[in-house]
Short mmCIF file of N, CA and C in Angstrom, two decimals:
data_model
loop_
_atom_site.label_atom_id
_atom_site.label_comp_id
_atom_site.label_asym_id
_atom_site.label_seq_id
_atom_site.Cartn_x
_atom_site.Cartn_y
_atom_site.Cartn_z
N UNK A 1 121.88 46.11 68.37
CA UNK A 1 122.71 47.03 69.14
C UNK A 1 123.90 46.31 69.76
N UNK A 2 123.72 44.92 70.30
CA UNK A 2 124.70 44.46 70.73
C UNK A 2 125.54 44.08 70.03
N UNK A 3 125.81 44.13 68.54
CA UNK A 3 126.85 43.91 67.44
C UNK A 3 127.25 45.29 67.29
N UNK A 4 126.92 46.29 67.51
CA UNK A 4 127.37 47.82 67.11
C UNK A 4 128.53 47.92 68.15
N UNK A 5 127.77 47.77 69.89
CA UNK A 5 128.95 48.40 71.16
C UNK A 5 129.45 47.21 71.54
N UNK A 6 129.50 45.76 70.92
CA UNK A 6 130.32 45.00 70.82
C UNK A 6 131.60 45.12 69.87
N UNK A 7 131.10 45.16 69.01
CA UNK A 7 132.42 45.84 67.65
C UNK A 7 132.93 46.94 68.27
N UNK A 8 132.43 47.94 68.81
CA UNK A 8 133.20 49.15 68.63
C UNK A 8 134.23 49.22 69.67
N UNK A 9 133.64 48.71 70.99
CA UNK A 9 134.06 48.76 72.22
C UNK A 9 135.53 47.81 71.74
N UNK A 10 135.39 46.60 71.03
CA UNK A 10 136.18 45.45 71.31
C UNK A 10 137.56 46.33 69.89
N UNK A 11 137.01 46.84 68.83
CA UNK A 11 137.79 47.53 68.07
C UNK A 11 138.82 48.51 68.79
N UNK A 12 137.92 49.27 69.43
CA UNK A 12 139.00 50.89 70.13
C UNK A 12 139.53 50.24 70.87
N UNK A 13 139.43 48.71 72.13
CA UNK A 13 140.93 48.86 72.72
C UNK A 13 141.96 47.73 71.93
N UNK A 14 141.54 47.02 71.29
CA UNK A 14 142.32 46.11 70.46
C UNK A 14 143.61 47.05 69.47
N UNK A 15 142.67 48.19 69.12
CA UNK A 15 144.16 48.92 68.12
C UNK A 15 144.79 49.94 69.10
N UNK A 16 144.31 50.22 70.23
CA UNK A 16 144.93 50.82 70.91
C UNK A 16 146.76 50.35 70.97
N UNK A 17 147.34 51.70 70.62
CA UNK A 17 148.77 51.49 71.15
C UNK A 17 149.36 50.19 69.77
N UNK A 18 148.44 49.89 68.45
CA UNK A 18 148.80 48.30 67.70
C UNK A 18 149.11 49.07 66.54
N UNK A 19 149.74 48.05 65.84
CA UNK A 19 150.33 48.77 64.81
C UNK A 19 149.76 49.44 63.80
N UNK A 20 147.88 49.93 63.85
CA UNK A 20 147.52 51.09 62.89
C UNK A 20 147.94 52.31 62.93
N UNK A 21 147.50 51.90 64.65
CA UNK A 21 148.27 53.02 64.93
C UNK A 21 149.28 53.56 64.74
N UNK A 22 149.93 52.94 65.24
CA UNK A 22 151.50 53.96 65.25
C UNK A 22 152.25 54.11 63.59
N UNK A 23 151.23 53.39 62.66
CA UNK A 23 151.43 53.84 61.11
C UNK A 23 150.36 54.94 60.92
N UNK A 24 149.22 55.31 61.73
CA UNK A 24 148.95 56.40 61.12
C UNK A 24 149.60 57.53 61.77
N UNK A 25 150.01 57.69 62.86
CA UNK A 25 151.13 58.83 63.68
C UNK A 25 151.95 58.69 63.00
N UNK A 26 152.75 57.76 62.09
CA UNK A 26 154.17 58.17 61.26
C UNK A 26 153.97 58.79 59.99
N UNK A 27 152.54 58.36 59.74
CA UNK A 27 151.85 59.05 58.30
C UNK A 27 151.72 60.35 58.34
N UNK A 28 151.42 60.74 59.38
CA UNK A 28 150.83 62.11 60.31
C UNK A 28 152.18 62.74 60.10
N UNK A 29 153.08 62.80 60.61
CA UNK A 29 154.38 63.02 60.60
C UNK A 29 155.14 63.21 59.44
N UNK A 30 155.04 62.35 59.13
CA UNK A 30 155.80 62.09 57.52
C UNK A 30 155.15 62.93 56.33
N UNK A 31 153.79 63.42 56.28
CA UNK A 31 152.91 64.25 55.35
C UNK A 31 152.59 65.49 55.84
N UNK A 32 152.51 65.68 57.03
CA UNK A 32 152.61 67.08 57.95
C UNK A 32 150.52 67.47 57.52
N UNK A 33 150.09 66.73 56.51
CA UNK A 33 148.75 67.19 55.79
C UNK A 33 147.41 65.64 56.60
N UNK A 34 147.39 66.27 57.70
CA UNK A 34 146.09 65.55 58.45
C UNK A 34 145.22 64.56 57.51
N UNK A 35 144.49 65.32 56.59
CA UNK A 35 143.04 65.22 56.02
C UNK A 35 143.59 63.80 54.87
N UNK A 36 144.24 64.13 54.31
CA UNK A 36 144.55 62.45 53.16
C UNK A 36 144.69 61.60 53.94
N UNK A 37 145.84 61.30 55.44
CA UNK A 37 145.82 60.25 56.06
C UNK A 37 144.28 59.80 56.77
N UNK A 38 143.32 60.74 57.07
CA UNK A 38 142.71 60.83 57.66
C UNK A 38 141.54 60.06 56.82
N UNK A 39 141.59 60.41 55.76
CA UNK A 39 140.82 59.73 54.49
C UNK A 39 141.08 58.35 54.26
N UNK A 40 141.93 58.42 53.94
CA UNK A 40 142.97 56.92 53.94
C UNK A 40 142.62 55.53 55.04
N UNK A 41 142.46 56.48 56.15
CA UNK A 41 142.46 55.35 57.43
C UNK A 41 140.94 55.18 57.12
N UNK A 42 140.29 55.93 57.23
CA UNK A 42 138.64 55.98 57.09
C UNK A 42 138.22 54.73 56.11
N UNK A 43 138.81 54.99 54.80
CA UNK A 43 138.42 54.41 53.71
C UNK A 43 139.21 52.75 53.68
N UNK A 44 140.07 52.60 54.28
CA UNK A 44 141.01 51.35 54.87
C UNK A 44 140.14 50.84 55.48
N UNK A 45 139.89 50.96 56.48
CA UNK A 45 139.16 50.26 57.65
C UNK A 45 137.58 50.39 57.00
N UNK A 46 137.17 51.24 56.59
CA UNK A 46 135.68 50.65 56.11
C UNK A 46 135.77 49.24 55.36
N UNK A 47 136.61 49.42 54.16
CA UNK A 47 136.92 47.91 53.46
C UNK A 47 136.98 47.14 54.19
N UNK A 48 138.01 46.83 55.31
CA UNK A 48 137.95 45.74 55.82
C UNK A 48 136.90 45.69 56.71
N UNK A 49 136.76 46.27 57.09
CA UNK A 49 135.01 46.10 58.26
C UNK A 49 133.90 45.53 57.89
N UNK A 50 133.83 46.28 56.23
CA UNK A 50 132.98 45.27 55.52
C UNK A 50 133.07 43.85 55.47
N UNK A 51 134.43 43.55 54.96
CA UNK A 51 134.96 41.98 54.37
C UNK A 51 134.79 41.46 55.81
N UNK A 52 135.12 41.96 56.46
CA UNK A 52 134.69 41.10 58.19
C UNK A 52 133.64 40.58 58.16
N UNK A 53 133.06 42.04 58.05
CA UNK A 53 131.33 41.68 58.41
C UNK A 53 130.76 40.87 57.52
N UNK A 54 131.26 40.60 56.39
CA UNK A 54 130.67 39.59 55.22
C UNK A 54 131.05 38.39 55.55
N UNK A 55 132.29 38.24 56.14
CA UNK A 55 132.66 36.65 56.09
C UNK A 55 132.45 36.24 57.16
N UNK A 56 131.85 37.16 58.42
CA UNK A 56 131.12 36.78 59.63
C UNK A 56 129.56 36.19 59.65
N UNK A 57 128.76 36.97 58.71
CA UNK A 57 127.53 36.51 58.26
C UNK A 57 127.37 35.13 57.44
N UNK A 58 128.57 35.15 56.33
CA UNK A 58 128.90 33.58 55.74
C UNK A 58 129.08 32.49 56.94
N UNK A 59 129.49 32.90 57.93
CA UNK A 59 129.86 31.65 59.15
C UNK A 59 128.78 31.78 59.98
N UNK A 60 127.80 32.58 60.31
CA UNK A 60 126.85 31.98 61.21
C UNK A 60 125.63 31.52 60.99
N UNK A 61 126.06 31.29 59.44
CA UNK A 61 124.88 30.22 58.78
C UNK A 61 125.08 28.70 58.76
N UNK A 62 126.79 28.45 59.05
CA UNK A 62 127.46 27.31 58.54
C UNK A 62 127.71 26.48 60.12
N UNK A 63 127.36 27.31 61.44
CA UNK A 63 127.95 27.10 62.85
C UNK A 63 126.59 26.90 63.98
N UNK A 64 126.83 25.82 64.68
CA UNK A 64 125.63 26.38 65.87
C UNK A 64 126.15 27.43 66.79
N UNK A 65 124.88 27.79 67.79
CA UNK A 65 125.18 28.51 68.32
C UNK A 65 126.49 28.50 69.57
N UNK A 66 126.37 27.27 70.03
CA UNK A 66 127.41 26.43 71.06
C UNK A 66 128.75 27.30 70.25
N UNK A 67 128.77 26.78 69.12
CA UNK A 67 130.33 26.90 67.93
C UNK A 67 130.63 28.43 67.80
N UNK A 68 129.35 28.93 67.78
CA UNK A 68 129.79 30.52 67.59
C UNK A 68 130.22 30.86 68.59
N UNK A 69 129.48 30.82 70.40
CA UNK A 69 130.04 31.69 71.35
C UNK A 69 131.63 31.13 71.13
N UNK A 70 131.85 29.60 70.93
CA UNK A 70 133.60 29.29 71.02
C UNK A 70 134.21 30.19 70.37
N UNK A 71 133.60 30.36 68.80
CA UNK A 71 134.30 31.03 67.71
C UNK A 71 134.73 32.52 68.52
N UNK A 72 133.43 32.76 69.10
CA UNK A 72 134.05 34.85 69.41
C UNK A 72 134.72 34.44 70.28
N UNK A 73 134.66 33.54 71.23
CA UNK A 73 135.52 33.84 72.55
C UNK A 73 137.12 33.23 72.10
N UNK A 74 137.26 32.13 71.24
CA UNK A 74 138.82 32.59 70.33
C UNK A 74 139.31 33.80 69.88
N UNK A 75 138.21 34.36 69.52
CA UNK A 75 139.04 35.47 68.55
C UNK A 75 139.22 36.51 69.97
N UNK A 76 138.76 36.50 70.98
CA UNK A 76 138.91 37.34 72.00
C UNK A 76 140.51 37.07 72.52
N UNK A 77 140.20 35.60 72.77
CA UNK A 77 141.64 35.36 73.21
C UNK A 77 142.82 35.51 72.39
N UNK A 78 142.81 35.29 71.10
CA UNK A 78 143.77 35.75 70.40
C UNK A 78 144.32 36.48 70.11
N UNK A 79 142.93 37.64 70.49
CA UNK A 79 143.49 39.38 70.04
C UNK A 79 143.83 39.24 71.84
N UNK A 80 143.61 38.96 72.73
CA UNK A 80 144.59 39.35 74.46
C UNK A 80 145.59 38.78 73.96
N UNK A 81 146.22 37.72 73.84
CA UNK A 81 147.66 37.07 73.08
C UNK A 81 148.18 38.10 72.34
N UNK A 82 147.62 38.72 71.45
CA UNK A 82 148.12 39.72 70.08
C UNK A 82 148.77 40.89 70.88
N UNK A 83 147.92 41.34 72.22
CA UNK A 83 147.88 42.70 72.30
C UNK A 83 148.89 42.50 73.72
N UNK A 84 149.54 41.42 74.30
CA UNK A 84 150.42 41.09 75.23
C UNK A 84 151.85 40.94 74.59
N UNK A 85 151.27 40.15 73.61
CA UNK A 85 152.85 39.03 72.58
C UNK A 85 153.95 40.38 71.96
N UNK A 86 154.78 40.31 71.75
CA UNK A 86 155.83 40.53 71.41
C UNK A 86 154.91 40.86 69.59
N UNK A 87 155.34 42.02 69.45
CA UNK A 87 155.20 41.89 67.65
C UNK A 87 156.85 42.97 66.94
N UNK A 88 156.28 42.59 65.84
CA UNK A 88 157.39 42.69 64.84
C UNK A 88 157.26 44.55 64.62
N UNK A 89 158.20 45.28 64.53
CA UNK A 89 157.93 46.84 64.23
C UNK A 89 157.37 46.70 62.97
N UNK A 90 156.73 48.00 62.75
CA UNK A 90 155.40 48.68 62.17
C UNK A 90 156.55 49.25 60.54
N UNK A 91 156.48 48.70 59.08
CA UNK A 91 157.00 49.23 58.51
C UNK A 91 156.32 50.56 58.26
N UNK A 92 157.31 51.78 58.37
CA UNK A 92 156.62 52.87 58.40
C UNK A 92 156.29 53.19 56.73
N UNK A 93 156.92 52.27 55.64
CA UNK A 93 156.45 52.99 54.35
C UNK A 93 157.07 54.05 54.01
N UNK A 94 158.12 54.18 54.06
CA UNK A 94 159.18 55.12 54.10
C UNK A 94 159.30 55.34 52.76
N UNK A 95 159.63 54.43 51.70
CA UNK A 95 159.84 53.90 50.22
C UNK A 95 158.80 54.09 49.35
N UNK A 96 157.66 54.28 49.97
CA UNK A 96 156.13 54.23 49.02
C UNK A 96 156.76 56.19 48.51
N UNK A 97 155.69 55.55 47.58
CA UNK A 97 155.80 57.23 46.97
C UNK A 97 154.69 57.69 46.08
N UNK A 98 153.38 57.17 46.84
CA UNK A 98 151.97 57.64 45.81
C UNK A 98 151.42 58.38 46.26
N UNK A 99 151.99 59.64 47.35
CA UNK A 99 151.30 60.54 48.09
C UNK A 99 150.32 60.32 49.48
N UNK A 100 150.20 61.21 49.98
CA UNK A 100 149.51 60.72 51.60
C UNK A 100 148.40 59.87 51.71
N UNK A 101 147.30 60.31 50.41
CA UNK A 101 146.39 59.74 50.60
C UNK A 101 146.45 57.88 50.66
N UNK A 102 146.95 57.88 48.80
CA UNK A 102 147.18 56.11 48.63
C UNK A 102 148.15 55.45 49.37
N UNK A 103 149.17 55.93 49.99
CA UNK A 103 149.71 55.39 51.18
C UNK A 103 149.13 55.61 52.01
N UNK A 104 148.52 55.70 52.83
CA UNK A 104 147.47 55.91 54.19
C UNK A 104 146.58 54.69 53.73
N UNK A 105 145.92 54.72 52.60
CA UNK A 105 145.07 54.31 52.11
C UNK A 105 145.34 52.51 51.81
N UNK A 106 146.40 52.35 50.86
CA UNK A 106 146.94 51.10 51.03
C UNK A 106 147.64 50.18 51.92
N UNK A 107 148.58 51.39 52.55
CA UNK A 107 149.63 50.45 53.85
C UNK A 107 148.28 50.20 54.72
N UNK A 108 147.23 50.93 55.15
CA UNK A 108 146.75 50.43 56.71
C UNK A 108 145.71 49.14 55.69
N UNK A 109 145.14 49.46 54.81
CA UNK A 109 144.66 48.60 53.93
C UNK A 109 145.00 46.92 54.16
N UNK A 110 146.59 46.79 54.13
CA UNK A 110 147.28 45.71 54.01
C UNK A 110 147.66 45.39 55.18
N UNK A 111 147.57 46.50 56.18
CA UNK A 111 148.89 46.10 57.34
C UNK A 111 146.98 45.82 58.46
N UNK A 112 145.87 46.61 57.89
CA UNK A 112 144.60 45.73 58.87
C UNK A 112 144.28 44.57 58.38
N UNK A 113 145.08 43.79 56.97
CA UNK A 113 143.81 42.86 56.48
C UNK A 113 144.26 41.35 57.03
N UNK A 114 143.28 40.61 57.86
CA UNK A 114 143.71 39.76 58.74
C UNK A 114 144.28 39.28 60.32
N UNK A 115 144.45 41.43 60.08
CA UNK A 115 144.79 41.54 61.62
C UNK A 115 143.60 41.22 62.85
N UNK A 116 143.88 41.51 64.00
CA UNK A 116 143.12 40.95 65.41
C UNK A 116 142.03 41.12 65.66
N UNK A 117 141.84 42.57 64.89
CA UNK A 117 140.61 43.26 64.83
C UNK A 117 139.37 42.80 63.92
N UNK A 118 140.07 42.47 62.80
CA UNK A 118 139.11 42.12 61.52
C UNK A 118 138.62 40.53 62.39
N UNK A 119 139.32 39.59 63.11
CA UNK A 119 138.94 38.34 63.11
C UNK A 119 137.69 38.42 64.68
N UNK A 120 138.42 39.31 65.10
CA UNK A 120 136.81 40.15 66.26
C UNK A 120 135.49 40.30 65.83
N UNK A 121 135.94 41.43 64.54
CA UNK A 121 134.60 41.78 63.97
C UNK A 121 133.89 40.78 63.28
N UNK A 122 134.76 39.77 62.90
CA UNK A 122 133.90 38.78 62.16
C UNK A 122 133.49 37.78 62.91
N UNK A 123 133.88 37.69 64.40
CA UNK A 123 133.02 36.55 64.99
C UNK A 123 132.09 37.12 65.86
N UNK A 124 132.25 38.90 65.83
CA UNK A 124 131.37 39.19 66.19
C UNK A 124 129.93 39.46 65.28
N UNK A 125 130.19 39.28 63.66
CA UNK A 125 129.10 39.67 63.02
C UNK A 125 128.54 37.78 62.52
N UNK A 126 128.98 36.90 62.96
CA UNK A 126 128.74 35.09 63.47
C UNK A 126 127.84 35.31 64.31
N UNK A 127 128.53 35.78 65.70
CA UNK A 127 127.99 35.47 66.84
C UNK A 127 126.60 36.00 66.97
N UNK A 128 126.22 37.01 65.92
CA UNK A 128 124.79 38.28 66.14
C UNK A 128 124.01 38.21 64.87
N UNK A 129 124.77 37.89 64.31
CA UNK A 129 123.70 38.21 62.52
C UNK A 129 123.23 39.01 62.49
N UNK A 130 124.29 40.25 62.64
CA UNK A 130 124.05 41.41 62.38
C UNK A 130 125.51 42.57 61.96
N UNK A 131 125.33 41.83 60.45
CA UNK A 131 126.37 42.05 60.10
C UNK A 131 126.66 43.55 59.79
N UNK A 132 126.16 44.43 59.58
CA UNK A 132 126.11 45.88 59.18
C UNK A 132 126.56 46.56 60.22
N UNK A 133 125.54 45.84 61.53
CA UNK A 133 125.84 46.67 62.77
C UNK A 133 127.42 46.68 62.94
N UNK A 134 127.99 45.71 62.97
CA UNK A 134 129.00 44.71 63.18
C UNK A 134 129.90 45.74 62.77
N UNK A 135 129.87 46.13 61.38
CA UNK A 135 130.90 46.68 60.56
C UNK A 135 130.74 48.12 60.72
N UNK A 136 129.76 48.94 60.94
CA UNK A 136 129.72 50.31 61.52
C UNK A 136 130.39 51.01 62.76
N UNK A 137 130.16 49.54 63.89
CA UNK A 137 130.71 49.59 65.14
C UNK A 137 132.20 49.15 64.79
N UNK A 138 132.50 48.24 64.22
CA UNK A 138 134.41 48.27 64.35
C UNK A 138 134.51 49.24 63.68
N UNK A 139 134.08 49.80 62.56
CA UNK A 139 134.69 51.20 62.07
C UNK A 139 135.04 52.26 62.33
N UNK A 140 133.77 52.19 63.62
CA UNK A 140 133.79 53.42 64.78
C UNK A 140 134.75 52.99 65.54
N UNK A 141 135.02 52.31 65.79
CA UNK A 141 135.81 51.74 67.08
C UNK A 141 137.63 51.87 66.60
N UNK A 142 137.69 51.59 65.47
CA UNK A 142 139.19 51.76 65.18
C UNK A 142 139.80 53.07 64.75
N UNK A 143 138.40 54.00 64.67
CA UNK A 143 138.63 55.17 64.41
C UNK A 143 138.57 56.12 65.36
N UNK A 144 138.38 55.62 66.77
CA UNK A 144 138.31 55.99 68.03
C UNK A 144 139.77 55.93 68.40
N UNK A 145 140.36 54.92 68.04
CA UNK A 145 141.53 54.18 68.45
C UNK A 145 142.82 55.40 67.44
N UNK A 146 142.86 55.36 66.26
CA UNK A 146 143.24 55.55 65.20
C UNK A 146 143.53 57.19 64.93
N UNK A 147 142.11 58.07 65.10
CA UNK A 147 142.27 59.28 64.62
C UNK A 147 143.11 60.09 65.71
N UNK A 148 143.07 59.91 67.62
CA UNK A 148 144.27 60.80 68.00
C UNK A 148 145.43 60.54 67.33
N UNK A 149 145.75 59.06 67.20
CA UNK A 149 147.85 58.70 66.58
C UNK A 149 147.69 60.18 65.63
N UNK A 150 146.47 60.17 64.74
CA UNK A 150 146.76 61.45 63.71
C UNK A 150 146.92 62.82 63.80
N UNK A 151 145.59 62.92 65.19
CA UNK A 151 145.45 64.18 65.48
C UNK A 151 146.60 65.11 66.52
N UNK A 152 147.07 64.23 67.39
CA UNK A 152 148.11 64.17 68.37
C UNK A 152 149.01 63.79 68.24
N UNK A 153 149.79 63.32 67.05
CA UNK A 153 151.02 62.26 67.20
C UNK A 153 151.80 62.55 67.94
N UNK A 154 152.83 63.52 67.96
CA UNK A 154 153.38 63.59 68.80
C UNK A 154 153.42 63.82 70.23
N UNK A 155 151.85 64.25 71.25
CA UNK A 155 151.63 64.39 72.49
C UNK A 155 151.39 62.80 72.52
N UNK A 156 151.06 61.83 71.84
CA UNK A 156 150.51 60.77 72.23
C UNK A 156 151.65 59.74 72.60
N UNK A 157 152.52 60.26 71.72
CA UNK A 157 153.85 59.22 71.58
C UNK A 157 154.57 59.61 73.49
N UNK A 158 154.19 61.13 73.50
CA UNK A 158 155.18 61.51 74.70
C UNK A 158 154.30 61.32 76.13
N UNK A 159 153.33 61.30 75.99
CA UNK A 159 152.52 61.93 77.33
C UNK A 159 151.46 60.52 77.60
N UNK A 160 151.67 59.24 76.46
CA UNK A 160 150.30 58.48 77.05
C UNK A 160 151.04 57.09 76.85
N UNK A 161 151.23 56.50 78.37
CA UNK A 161 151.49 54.78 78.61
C UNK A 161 151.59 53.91 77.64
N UNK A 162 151.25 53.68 76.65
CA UNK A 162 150.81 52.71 75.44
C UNK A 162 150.86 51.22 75.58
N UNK A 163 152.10 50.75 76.41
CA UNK A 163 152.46 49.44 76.63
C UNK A 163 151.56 49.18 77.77
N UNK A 164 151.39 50.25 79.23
CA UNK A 164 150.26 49.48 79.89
C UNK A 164 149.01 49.46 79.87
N UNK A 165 148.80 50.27 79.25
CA UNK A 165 147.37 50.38 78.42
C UNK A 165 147.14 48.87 77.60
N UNK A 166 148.20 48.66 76.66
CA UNK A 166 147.97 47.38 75.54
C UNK A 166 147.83 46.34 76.75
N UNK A 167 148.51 46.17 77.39
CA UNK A 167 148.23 45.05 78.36
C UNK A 167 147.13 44.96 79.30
N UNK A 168 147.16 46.28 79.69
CA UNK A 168 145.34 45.53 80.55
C UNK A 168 144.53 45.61 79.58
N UNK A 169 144.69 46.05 78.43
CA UNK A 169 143.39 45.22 77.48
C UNK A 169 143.61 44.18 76.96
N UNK A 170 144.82 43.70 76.90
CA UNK A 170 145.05 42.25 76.29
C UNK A 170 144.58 41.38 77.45
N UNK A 171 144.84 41.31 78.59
CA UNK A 171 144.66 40.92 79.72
C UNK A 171 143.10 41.00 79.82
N UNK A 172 142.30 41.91 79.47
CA UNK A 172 140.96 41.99 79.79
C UNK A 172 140.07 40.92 78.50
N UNK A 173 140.90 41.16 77.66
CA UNK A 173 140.48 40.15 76.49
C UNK A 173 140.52 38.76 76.88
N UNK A 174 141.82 38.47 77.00
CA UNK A 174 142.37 36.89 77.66
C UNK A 174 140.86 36.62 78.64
N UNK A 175 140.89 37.59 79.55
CA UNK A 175 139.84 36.69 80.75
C UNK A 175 138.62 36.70 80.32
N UNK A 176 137.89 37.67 79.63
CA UNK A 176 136.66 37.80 79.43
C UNK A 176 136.39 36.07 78.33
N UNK A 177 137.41 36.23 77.26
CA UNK A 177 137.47 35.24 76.20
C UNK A 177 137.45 33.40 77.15
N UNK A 178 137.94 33.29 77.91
CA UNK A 178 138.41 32.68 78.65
C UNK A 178 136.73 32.60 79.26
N UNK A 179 136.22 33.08 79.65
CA UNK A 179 135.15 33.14 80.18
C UNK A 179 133.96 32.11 79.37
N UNK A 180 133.81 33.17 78.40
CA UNK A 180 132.97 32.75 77.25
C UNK A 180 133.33 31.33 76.88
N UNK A 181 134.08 30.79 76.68
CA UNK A 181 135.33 29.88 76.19
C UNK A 181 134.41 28.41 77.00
N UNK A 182 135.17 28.92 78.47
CA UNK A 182 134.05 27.86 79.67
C UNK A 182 132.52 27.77 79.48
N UNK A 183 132.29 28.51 79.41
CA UNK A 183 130.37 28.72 78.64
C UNK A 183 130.31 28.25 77.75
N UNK A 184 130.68 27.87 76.79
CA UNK A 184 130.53 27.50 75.58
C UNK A 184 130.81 26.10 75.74
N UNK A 185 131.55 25.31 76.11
CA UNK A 185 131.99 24.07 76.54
C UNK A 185 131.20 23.55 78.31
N UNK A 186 130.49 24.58 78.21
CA UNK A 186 129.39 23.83 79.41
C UNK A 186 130.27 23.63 80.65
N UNK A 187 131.48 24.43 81.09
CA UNK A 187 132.14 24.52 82.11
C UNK A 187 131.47 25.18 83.24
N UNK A 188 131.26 26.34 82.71
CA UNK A 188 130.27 27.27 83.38
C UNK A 188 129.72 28.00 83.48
#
């Protein structure tokens, strides 16, 4: 259980307001047809949730336990860095032209693989050896994050903070990670 509302919890505020988002609200927009983007993101993020969760289970055979809490509490801090730092705009895919679904389907495909989230889920499916859980819970979790940009795009864009939202969770990441970080190195 603690790899399920670890993933999910750490997924929904990490993409909050990040760039799946605001590519599936332009998808939303741009196709006017909900249900393909909606498919798309679903079927995106399962792939990578998996490949997380696989290459998280490959590492907590290869790590002690000391190495793993370091490992998650990096990837914590990296995604507070990610979700503070300055990033590059979101190509909206303007140019693609394989219909809502395989664009939904490929851009978030490419634009999640490696991102902040995937390197969460995988030190969270290290840190638990429990890799399934691992990958059910970020799935849930980015689709928590993910399906208003679709369902709401435009009330979300107008009516909800996004930048201070991203920051007290980047900020909540930084300290918690930071935490773990000292624990792990026998600080405290």
């Amino acid at each position: 259980m603690d790899a399920f509302l670890t993933s999910l919890f750490a997924l929904a505020v990490a993409e909050f307001g990040d760039r799946p988002q605001i590519l599936c609200a332009a998808l939303a927009i741009r196709y006017g047809r909900l249900s393909p983007v909606i498919w798309g993101l679903g079927l995106a993020t399962l792939c990578n949730c998996v490949i997380s969760a696989i290459a998280g289970s490959a590492v907590h055979r290869w790590i002690s336990e000391d190495a793993l809490q370091l490992f998650y509490a990096l990837s914590l801090l990296l995604a507070g860095v990610g979700m503070v730092a300055w990033r590059r705009p979101v190509d909206l895919l303007e140019a693609w032209r394989f219909g809502p679904f395989w664009t939904s389907f490929l851009g978030l495909f490419i634009l999640q693989l490696g991102d902040k989230g995937q390197f969460v889920l995988m030190a969270t499916a290290a840190r638990t050896d429990m890799a399934a859980f691992a990958a059910v819970g970020g799935w849930i979790g980015v689709m928590i994050a993910c399906l208003p940009a679709i369902l709401f795009h435009r009330q979300l864009a107008e009516h909800v903070p996004m930048v201070p939202i991203r920051y007290a969770g980047g900020v909540g990441f930084l300290v918690v990670g930071a935490i773990l970080a000292l624990g792990a190195w026998g600080i405290i």
